[in-house]
Short mmCIF file of C-alpha atoms in Angstrom, two decimals:
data_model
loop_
_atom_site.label_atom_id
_atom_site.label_comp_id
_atom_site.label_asym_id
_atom_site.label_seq_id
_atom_site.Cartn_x
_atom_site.Cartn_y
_atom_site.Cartn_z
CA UNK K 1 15.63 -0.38 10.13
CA UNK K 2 13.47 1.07 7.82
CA UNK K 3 10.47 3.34 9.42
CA UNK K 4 7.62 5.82 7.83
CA UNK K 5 6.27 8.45 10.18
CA UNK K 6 2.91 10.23 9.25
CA UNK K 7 2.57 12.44 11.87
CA UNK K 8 -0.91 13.75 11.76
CA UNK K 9 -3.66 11.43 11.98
CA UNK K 10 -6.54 13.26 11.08
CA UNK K 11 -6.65 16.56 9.10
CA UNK K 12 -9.54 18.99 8.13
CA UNK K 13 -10.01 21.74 6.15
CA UNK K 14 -12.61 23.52 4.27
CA UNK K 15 -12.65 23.31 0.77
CA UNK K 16 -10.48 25.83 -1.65
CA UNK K 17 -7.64 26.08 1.65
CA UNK K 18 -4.23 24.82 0.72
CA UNK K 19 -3.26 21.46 2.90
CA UNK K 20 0.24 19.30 3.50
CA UNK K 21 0.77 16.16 4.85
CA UNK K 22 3.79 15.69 6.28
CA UNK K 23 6.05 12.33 5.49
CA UNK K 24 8.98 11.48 7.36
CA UNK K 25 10.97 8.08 6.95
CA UNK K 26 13.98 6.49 7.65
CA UNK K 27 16.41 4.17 6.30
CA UNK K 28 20.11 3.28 5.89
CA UNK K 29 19.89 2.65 2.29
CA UNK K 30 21.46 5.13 -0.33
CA UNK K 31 18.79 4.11 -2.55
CA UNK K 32 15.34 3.90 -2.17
CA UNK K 33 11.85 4.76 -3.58
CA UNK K 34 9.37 6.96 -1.80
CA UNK K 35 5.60 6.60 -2.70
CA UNK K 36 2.31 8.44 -1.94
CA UNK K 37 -0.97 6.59 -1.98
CA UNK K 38 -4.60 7.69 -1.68
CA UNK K 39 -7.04 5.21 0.00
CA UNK K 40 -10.67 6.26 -0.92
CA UNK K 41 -13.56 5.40 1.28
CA UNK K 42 -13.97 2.48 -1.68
CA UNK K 43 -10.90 0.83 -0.04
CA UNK K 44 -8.56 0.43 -3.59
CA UNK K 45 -5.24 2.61 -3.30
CA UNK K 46 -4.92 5.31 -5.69
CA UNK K 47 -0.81 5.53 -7.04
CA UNK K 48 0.40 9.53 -6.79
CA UNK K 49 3.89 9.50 -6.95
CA UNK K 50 7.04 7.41 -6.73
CA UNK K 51 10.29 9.26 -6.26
CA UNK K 52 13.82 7.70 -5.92
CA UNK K 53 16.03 9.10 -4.11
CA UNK K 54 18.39 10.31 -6.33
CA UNK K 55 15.46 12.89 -7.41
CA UNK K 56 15.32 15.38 -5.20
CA UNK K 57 13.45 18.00 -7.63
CA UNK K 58 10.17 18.78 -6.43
CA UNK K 59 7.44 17.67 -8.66
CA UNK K 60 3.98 19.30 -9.32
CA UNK K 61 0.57 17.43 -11.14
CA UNK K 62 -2.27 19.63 -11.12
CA UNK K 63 -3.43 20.66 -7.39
CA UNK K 64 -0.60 18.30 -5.99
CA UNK K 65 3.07 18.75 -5.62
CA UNK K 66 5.61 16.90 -3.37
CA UNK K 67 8.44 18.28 -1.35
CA UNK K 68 11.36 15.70 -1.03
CA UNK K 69 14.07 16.87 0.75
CA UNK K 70 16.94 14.08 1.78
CA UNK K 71 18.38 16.47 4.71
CA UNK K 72 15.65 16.12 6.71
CA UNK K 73 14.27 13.34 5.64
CA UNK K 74 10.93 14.25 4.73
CA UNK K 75 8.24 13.35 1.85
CA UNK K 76 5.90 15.77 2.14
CA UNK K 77 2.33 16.22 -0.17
CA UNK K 78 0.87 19.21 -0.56
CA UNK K 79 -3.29 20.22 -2.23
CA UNK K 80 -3.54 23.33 -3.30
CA UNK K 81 -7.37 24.57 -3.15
CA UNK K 82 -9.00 21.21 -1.96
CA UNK K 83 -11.84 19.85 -2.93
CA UNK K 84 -14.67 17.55 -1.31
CA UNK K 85 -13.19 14.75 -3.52
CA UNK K 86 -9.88 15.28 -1.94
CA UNK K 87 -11.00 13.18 0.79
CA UNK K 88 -9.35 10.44 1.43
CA UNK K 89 -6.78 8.68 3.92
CA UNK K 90 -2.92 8.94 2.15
CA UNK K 91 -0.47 7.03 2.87
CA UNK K 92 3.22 7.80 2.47
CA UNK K 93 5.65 4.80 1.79
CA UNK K 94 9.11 3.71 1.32
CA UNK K 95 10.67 0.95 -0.25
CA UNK K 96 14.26 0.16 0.03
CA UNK K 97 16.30 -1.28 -2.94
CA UNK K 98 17.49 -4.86 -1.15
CA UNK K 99 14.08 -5.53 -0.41
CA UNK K 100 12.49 -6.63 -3.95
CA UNK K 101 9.96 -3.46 -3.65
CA UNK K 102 8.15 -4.43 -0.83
CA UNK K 103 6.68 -1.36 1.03
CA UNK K 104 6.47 0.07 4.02
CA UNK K 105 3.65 2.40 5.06
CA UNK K 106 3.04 5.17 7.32
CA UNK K 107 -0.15 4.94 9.27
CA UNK K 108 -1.95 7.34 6.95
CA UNK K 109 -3.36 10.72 7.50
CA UNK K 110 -7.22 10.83 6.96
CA UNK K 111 -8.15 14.47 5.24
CA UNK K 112 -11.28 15.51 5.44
CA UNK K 113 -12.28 18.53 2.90
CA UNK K 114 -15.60 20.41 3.85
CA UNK K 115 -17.30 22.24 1.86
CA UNK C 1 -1.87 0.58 -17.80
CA UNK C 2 -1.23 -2.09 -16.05
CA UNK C 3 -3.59 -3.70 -13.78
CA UNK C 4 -4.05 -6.28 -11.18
CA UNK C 5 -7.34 -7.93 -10.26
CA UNK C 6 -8.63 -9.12 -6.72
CA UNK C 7 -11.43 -11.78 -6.15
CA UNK C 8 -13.62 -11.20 -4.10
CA UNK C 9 -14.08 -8.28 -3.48
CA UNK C 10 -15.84 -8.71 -0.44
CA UNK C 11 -16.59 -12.36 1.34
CA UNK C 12 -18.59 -13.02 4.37
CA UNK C 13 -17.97 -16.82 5.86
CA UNK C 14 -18.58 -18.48 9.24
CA UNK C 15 -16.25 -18.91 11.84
CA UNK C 16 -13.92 -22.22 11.39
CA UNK C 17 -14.35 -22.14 7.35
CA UNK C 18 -11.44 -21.71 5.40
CA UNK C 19 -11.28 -18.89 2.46
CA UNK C 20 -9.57 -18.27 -0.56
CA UNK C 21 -8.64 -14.73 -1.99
CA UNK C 22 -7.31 -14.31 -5.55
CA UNK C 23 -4.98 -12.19 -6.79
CA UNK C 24 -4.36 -11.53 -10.69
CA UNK C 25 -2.03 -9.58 -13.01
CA UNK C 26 -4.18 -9.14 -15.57
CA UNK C 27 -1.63 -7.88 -18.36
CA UNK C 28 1.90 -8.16 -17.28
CA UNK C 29 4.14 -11.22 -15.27
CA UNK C 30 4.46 -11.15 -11.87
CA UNK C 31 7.53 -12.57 -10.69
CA UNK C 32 6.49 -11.37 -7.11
CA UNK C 33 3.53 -10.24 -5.50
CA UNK C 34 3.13 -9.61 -2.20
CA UNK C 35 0.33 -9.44 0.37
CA UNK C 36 -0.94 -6.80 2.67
CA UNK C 37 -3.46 -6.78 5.78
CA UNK C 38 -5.29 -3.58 7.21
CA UNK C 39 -7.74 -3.17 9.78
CA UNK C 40 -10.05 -0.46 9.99
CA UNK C 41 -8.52 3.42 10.59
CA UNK C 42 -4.82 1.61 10.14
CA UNK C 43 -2.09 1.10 8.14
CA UNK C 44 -1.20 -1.58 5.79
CA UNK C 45 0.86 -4.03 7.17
CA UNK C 46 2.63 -6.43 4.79
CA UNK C 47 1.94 -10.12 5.28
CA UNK C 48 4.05 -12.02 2.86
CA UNK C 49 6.10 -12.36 -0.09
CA UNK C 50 5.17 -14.62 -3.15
CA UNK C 51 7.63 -15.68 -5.00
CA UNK C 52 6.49 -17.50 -8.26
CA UNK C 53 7.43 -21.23 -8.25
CA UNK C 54 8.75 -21.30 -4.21
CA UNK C 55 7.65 -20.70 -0.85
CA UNK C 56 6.38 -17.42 0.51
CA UNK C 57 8.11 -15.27 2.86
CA UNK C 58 6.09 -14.29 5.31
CA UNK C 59 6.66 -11.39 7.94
CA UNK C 60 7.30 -11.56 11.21
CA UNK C 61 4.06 -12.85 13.31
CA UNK C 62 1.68 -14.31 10.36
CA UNK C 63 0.97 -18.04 10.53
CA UNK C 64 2.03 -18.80 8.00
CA UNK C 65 -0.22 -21.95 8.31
CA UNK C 66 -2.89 -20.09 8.73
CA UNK C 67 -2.32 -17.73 5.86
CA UNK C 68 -1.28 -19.68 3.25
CA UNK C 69 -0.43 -18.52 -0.01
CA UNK C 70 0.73 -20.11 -3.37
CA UNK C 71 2.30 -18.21 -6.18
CA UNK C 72 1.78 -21.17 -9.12
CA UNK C 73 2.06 -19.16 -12.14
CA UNK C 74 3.38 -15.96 -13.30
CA UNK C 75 -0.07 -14.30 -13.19
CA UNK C 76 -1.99 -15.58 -10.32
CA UNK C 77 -0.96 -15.56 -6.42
CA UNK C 78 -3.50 -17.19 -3.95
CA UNK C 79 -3.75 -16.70 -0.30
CA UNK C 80 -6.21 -18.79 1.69
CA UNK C 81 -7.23 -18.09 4.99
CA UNK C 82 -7.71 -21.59 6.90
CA UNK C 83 -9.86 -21.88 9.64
CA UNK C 84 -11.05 -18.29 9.80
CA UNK C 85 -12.21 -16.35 12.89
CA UNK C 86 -13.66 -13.01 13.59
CA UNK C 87 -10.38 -11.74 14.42
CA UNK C 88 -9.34 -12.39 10.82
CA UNK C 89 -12.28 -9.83 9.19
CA UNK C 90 -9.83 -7.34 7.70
CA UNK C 91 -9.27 -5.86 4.13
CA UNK C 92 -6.20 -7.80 2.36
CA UNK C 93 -4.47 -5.84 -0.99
CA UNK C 94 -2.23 -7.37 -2.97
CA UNK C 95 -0.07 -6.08 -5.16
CA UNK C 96 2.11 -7.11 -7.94
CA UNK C 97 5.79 -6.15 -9.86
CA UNK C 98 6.17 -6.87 -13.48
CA UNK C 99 9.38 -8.64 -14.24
CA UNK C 100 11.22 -5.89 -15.55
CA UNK C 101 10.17 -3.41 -13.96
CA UNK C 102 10.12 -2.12 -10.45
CA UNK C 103 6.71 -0.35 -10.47
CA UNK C 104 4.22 -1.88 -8.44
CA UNK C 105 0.12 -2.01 -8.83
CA UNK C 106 -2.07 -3.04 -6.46
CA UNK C 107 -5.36 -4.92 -6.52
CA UNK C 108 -8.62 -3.90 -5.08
CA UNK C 109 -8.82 -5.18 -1.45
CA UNK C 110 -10.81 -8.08 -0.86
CA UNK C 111 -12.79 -7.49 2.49
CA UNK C 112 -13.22 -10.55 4.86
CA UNK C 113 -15.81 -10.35 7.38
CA UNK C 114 -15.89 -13.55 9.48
CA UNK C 115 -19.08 -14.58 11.42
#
């Protein structure tokens, strides 16, 4: 069974400090697609990132980067210096190759940057 | 890039009314889209799965005749809450595929506030 585990609930910082959310998932698939997503107060999900995982080079856009490392299962998403408009819930996902790219989501981790 | 569209946005009806959310790919085919519920401070659980031109598949625990949903053409997937009641007021995304691709976009949210 597949399974997404955001650990923390709630995180906060104050602004310019360097924050990760931590993703872990499961599955029994040998290929699958990991996703980040960032929920505004609005309500619309922002797309981040989509990794498959075959890829496990870290990637790096602007203040963000992502950690994906198969041995321990983990997705994680890291701000450097964050901002007041970093706040947000995120949401980590998977979605598993046999199932036509439907997703399953963590229960998000609200971040709340202070300035 | 590509977008999908959800209509409403928001909707407030009274108890016992039935209500009908629309979901759009605005400039790509959508083969599939599927359908997502979340209350508030949770995750996004996923409803169903429209398929264009058959039935739904719907997940474990939705009714589906209370939630029904019709996929008629390749750009527009419907789902109509029947009979609504407050414990139905919820945001619903949707989100689409493009045939030939496996990216997936999601709409808006439509948030349903029953009286």
């Amino acid at each position: 069974a597949q399974k997404v585990t955001q650990a923390q609930t709630e995180i906060s910082v104050v602004e310019k400090e360097d924050v990760t959310l931590d993703c872990v998932y499961e599955t029994r698939d040998t290929t699958y697609y990991l996703f980040w997503y960032k929920q505004p107060p609005s309500g619309e999900l922002v797309f981040l990132i989509r990794r498959n995982s075959f890829d496990e080079q870290n990637e790096i856009s602007g203040r963000y980067s992502w950690n994906f490392q198969k041995s321990t299962s983990s997705f994680n998403f890291t701000i450097t210096a964050s901002q007041v408009v970093d706040s947000a819930v995120y949401f980590c996902a998977l979605s598993e190759n046999n199932q036509g790219g439907k997703l399953i989501f963590g229960q998000g981790t609200e971040l709340s940057v202070k300035p | 890039g590509a977008v999908v569209s959800q209509h409403p946005s928001r909707v407030i009806c009274k108890s016992g009314t039935s209500v009908k959310i629309e979901c759009r790919s605005l400039d790509f085919q959508a083969t599939t889209m599927f359908w997502y519920r979340q209350f508030p401070k949770k995750s996004l659980m996923l409803m169903a799965t429209s398929n264009e031109g058959s039935k739904a598949t719907y997940e474990q625990g939705v009714e589906k005749d209370k939630f029904l949903i019709n996929h008629a053409s390749l750009t527009l997937s419907t789902l109509t809450v029947t009979s609504a009641h407050p414990e139905d007021s919820s945001f619903y995304i949707c989100s689409a595929r493009p045939r030939l691709t496996g990216e997936l976009f999601f709409g808006e949210g439509s948030r349903l506030t029953v009286l």
